[in-house]
Tab-separated table of N, CA and C in Angstrom:
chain	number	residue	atom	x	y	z
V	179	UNK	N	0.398	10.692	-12.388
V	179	UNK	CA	0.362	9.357	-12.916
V	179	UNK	C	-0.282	8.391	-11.921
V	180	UNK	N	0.034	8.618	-10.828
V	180	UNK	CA	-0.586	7.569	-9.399
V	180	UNK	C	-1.862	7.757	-9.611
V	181	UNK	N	-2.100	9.017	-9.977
V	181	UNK	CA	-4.066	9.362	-9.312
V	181	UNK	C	-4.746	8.645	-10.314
V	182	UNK	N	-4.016	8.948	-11.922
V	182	UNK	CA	-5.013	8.268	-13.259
V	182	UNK	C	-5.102	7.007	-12.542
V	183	UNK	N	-3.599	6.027	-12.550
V	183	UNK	CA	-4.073	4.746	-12.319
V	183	UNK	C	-4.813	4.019	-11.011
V	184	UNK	N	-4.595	4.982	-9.860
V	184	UNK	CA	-5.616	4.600	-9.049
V	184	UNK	C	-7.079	4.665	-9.477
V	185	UNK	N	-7.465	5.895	-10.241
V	185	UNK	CA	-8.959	6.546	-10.983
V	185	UNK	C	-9.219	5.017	-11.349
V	186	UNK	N	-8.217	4.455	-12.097
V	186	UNK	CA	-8.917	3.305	-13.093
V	186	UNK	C	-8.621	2.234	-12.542
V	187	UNK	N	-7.838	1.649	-11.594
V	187	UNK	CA	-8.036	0.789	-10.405
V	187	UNK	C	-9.752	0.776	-9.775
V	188	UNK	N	-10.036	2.343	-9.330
V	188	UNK	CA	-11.351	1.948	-8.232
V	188	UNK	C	-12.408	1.864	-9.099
V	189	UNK	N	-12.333	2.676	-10.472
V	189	UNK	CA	-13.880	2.566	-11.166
V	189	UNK	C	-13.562	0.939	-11.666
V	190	UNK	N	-12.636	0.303	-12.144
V	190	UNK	CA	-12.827	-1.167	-11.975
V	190	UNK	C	-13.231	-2.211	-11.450
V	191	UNK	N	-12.885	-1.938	-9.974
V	191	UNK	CA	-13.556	-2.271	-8.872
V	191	UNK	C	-14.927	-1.753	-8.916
V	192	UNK	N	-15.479	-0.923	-8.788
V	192	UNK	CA	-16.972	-0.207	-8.878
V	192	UNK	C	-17.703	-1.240	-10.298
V	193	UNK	N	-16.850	-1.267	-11.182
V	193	UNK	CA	-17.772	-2.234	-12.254
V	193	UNK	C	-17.623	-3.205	-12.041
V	194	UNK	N	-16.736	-4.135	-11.103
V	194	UNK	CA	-16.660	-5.470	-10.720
V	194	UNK	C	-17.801	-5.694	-9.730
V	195	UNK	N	-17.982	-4.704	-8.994
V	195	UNK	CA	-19.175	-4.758	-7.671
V	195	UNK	C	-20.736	-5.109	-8.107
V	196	UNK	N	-20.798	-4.703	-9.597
V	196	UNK	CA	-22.079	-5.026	-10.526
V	196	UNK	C	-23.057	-4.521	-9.632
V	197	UNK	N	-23.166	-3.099	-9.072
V	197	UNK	CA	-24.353	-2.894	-8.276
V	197	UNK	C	-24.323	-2.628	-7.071
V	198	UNK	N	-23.305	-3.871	-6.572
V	198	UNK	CA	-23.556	-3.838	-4.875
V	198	UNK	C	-22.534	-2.322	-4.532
V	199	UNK	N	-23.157	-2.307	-3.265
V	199	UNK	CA	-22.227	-1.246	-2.639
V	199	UNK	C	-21.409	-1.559	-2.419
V	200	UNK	N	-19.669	-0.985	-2.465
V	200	UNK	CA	-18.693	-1.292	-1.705
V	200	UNK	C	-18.729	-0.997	-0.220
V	201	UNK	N	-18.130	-1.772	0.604
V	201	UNK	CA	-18.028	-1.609	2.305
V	201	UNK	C	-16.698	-1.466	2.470
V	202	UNK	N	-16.102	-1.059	2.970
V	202	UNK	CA	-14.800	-0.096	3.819
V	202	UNK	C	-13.828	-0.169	2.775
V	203	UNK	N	-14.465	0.810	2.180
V	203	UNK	CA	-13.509	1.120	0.628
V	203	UNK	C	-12.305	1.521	1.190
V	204	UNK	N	-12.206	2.605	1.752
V	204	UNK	CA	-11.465	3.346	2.177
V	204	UNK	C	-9.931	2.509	2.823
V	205	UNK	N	-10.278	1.223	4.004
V	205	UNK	CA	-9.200	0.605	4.510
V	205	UNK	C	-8.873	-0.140	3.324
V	206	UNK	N	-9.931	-0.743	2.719
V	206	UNK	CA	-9.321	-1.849	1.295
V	206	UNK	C	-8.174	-1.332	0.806
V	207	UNK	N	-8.801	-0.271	-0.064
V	207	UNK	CA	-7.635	0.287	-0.922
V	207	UNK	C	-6.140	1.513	0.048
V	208	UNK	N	-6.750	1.362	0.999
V	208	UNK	CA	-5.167	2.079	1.774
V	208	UNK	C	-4.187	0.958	2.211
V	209	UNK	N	-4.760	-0.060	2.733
V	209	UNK	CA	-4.444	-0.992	3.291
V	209	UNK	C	-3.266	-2.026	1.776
V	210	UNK	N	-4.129	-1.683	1.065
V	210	UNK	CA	-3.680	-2.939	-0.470
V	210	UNK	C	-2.573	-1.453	-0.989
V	211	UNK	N	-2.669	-0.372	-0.840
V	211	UNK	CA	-1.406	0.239	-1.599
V	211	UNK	C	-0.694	0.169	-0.506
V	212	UNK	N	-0.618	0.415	0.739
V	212	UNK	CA	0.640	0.341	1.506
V	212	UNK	C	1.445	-0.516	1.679
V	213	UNK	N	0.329	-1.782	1.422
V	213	UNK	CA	1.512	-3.418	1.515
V	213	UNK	C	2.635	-3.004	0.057
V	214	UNK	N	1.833	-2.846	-0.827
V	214	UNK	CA	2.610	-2.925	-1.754
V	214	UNK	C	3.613	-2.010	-2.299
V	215	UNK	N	3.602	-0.467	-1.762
V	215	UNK	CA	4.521	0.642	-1.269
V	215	UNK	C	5.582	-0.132	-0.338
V	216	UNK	N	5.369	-0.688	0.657
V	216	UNK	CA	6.250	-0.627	1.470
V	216	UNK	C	7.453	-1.967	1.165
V	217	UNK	N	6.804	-2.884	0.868
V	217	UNK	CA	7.437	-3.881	-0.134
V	217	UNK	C	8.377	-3.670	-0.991
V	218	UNK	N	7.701	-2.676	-1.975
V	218	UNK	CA	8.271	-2.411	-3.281
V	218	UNK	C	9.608	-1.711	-3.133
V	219	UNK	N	9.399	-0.370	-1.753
V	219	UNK	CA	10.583	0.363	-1.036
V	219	UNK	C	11.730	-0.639	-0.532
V	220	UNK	N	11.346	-1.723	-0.044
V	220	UNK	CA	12.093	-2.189	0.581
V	220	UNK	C	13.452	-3.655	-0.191
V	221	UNK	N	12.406	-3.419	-1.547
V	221	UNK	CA	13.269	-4.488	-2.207
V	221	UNK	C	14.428	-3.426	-2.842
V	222	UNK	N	13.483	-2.248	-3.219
V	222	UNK	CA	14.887	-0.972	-3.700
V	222	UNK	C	15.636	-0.794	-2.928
V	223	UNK	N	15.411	-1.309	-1.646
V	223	UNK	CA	16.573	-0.997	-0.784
V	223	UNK	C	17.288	-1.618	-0.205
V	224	UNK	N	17.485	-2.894	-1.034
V	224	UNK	CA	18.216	-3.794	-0.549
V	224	UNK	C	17.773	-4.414	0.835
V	225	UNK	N	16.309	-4.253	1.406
V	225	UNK	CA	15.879	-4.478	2.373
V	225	UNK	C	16.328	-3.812	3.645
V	226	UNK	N	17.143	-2.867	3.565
V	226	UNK	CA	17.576	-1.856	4.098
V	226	UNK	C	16.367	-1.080	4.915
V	227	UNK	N	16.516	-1.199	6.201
V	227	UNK	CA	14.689	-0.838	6.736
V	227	UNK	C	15.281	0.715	6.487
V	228	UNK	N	16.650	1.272	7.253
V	228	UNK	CA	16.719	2.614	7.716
V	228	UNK	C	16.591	3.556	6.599
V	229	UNK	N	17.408	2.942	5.416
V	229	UNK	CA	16.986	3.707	4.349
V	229	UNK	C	15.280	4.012	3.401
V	230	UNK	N	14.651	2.761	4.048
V	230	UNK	CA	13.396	2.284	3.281
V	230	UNK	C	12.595	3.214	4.665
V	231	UNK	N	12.052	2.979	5.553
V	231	UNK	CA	12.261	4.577	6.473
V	231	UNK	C	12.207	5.762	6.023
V	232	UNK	N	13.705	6.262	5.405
V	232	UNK	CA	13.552	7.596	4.686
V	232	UNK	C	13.102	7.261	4.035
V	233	UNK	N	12.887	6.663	2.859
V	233	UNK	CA	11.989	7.396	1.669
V	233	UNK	C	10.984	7.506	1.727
V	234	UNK	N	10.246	6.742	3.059
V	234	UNK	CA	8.973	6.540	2.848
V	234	UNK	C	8.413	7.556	3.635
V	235	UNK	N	9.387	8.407	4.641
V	235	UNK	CA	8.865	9.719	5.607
V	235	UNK	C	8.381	8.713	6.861
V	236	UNK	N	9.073	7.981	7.340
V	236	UNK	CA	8.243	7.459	8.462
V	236	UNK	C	9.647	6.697	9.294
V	237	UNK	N	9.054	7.028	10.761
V	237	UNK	CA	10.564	6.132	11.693
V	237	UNK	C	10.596	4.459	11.385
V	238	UNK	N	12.007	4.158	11.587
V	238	UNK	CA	12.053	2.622	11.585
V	238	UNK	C	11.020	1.797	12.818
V	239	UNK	N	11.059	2.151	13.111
V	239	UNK	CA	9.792	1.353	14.322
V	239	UNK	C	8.426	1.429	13.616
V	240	UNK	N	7.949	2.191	13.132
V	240	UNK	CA	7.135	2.488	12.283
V	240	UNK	C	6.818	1.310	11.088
V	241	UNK	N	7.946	1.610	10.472
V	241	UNK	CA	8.235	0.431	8.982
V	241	UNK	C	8.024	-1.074	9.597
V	242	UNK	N	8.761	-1.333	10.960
V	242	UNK	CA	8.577	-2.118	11.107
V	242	UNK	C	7.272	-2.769	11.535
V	243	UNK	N	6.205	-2.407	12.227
V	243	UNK	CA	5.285	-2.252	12.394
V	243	UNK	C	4.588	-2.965	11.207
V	244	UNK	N	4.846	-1.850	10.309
V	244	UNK	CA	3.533	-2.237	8.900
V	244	UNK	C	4.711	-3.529	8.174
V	245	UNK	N	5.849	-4.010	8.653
V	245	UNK	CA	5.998	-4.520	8.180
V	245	UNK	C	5.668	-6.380	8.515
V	246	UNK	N	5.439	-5.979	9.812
V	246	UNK	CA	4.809	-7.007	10.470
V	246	UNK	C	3.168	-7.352	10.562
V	247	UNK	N	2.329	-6.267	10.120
V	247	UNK	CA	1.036	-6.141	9.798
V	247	UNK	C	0.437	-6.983	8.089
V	248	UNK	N	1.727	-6.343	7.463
V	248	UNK	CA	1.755	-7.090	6.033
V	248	UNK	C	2.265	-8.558	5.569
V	249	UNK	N	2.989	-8.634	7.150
V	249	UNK	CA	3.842	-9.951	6.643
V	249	UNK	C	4.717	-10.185	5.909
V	250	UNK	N	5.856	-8.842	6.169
V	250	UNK	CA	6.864	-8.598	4.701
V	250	UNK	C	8.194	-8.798	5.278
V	251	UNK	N	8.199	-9.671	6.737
V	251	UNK	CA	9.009	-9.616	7.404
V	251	UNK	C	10.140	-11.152	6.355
């Protein structure tokens, strides 16, 4: 289900670009799902970093990190 709607996320983007090339596709769209992964984890978790941590497979120092990169502090 993630991959369809990413599929139709980037060819959207690709028809929004009307032509031009995209430039650092790659950080755009890693960068724009992780804010919103890590967010989304963290409201399920009652903002709970240690648990939001596990689910996400990554140490709390870690979370915190991207959580200070995103501004989700």
């Amino acid at each position: 289900m993630l991959a369809m709607v990413t599929r139709d996320i980037v060819e959207k983007y690709f028809d929004d670009l009307d032509g031009e090339d995209p430039v650092d596709m790659h950080d755009l769209v890693m960068s724009q799902v992780e804010s919103v992964l890590v967010d989304t984890v963290l409201e399920y978790t009652g903002s709970n970093q240690s648990q939001a941590a596990r689910w996400l497979g990554i140490n709390r120092n870690t979370l915190r990190k991207k959580m200070a990169l995103y501004h989700l502090e």
